[in-house]
Amino acid sequence: MLEMRSVRVVRGGFAVLRDIDLSLESGRTTLLVGRNGAGKTTTLRAIMGLLPIEAGELAYDGADLRRMRAHARAALGIGYAPEDRRLIPEFTVEDNLLLPSLALRLSAKQARERLRMIYDLLPELPALRARLGGHLSGGQGKIVALGRALMVGTRLVLLDEPFQGLAPALAHSYAETLARVRAERRDLTLLVTESGPQLLEALVDVKLQIERGRIDSLAPARSDAAESAP
Amino acid sequence: MSIVLPLLVDGLAEAALIFFVAVGLTLVFSVLRILNVAHGSFYSIGAYVAVLLGTWVIGRGYAPALTFLSMLLAAALVAVVLGPAIERSFVRWTYGRPEAVQILVTFALFLIFEDLQKLAFGVQPYSQDAPMQLLGVSSIAGVVYLNYSIALIVLAVAVAAGLRLLLARTRFGKLVTAVVADREVAQTLGINTERVFVSAFTLGVFLAALGGALASATSGVAPGLGAEAIVLGFAVAAIGGLGQIEGALLAAVIVGISRVVAIYFMPELQPVAPYLVMLTVLLVRPFGLFGSPAMRRL
Ligand SMILES: Nc1ncnc2c1ncn2[C@@H]1O[C@H](COP(=O)(O)OP(=O)(O)OP(=O)(O)O)[C@@H](O)[C@H]1O
Ligand SMILES: [Mg+2]
């Protein structure tokens, strides 16, 4: 559903991404691993239209994403959770979650349905709904950021280092949450970056390695990726 | 004592007018992250347009009360005509460029506007005080006030409260809040930030032009009005803390009162009183009364 061809991104006069090829298949979970500074965040930001693509192609269901402004991706069902959670601190958790429906002018009914779906998927959230975005712990914030990305990303969700900064126990429960999301939303396409990928092994279909701005190796994480069932 | 009260009303009425400039400046600063020197021009252009419209209304023999409507219309006209056009051309070009460039570009724009106004209106003052005359005076405890001054004060407070409500309760307000807090995340959530920029800028223009239009009923409109507005507006925005609505309101009151106090005790200090206050506040609180270096909210 998403295709990157020979994508090149230059930051500060330096080609941070050189010749990136990436292809995401519908309903699959793709893991992008790489050392610090390899270009994982830059790849996701390029997909989201947050920085200019120097050369190459970026297509989503055949449509040219390079010609769309960043905000247009939300309407296409592409959600993104950045490395740091970046919630709106003066909004409540619920208002943070509802912000995309407001921006996309969803009807009140549609917005409520999406919210209900997120609350069902992430049962940690209802208890936090009235808390301010700025008053959450790191782990709570991560779950809210995941929920917000899922509010937008009805078809494709990009998660940048979701485990970063989480204590081992929290990281573990976050991985379980992600596995539950995966199991209940089989149609959803996921692209997750991680420098320490162990926690995700079980749900990853495709694993890619990025190194110095190039995707070097692509090895299927599991041979039975396509027909695996939980 | 009997002199202090009318002076206070005068000071607060003046504060109200400065507030209209400062709050727009602060709004535009928060949302677009630019310091717009040309903001003062919208004040003076609003004043000129209001005088022209008001004089036309009176000249045609329409009900003088319509001049209140024509002041509002003048501000709306200036906002709709100039807001989007200026934001989409000059101002947009400065996004992401160094502050010095932004200030130079908007200062150049200010100078162009000044010359255009001189070309169009000459240097003689224009005035149209029908709205002020209409409201008349009232006297409380033997002291006479202009009702128009009281109306200005009430209106400024109403505008501050209205902006607060707009930000907290409406879709537009929530989108603005999100853009102020985190532009990039706002975009990934589907917010068209460019549209928010245009709307916020236009709202800022409207507020400045409204201030000018309201001011035009109290004094003659002549070259120099825009310069005074931007300098005072900036002083007030800085005292309040850039980006702070309530800060701007409180700072406008402080500046207005400081001028009154100066007039009463040391008239020769009156022109510099606002800047003395600004210096004092910024020495103690460099980011203004309500501001802080890390703050990203209105
Ligand atoms: N604005 C910039 N100017 C110059 N270089 C940049 C800029 N942004 C990123 N880089 C460089 O691009 C490279 C890739 O950065 P990126 O953030 O994509 O890495 P990453 O794989 O996400 O790393 P991490 O695991 O630390 O998050 C790094 O070498 C970084 O220094
Ligand atoms: Mg990164």
mmCIF file of C-alpha atoms in Angstrom, chain A residues 45 50 69-71 74 80 86 90-91 99-100 102-103 105 148 152, chain B residues 171 174 177-178 181-182 184-185 187-192 194 296-297:
data_model
loop_
_atom_site.group_PDB
_atom_site.id
_atom_site.type_symbol
_atom_site.label_atom_id
_atom_site.label_comp_id
_atom_site.label_asym_id
_atom_site.label_seq_id
_atom_site.Cartn_x
_atom_site.Cartn_y
_atom_site.Cartn_z
ATOM 1 C CA ARG A 45 9.155 11.950 8.850
ATOM 2 C CA LEU A 50 7.407 16.670 7.566
ATOM 3 C CA ARG A 69 0.843 18.507 2.046
ATOM 4 C CA ALA A 70 1.618 16.904 5.391
ATOM 5 C CA HIS A 71 -1.835 17.385 6.868
ATOM 6 C CA ALA A 74 -4.535 12.197 8.130
ATOM 7 C CA TYR A 80 2.000 8.728 13.269
ATOM 8 C CA ARG A 86 4.262 15.169 22.088
ATOM 9 C CA GLU A 90 -3.217 21.841 28.000
ATOM 10 C CA PHE A 91 -5.741 19.438 26.461
ATOM 11 C CA LEU A 99 -8.262 16.476 18.012
ATOM 12 C CA PRO A 100 -7.893 14.526 14.734
ATOM 13 C CA LEU A 102 -12.012 17.829 14.903
ATOM 14 C CA ALA A 103 -9.367 18.568 12.297
ATOM 15 C CA ARG A 105 -14.415 17.405 10.553
ATOM 16 C CA ARG A 148 -4.030 9.264 19.076
ATOM 17 C CA VAL A 152 -5.881 9.040 12.730
ATOM 18 C CA ARG B 171 -13.044 24.120 16.721
ATOM 19 C CA LYS B 174 -8.656 24.125 19.544
ATOM 20 C CA THR B 177 -4.062 25.843 20.514
ATOM 21 C CA ALA B 178 -2.678 22.675 18.956
ATOM 22 C CA ALA B 181 1.745 23.873 21.122
ATOM 23 C CA ASP B 182 3.223 21.714 18.366
ATOM 24 C CA GLU B 184 4.358 19.382 13.365
ATOM 25 C CA VAL B 185 2.157 17.113 15.417
ATOM 26 C CA GLN B 187 -0.104 18.635 10.865
ATOM 27 C CA THR B 188 0.131 14.896 11.370
ATOM 28 C CA LEU B 189 -3.283 15.019 13.060
ATOM 29 C CA GLY B 190 -4.787 16.539 9.935
ATOM 30 C CA ILE B 191 -4.652 20.233 10.812
ATOM 31 C CA ASN B 192 -4.056 22.464 7.817
ATOM 32 C CA GLU B 194 -1.409 27.195 6.636
ATOM 33 C CA ARG B 296 4.144 27.374 23.930
ATOM 34 C CA ARG B 297 0.616 28.359 24.679
#
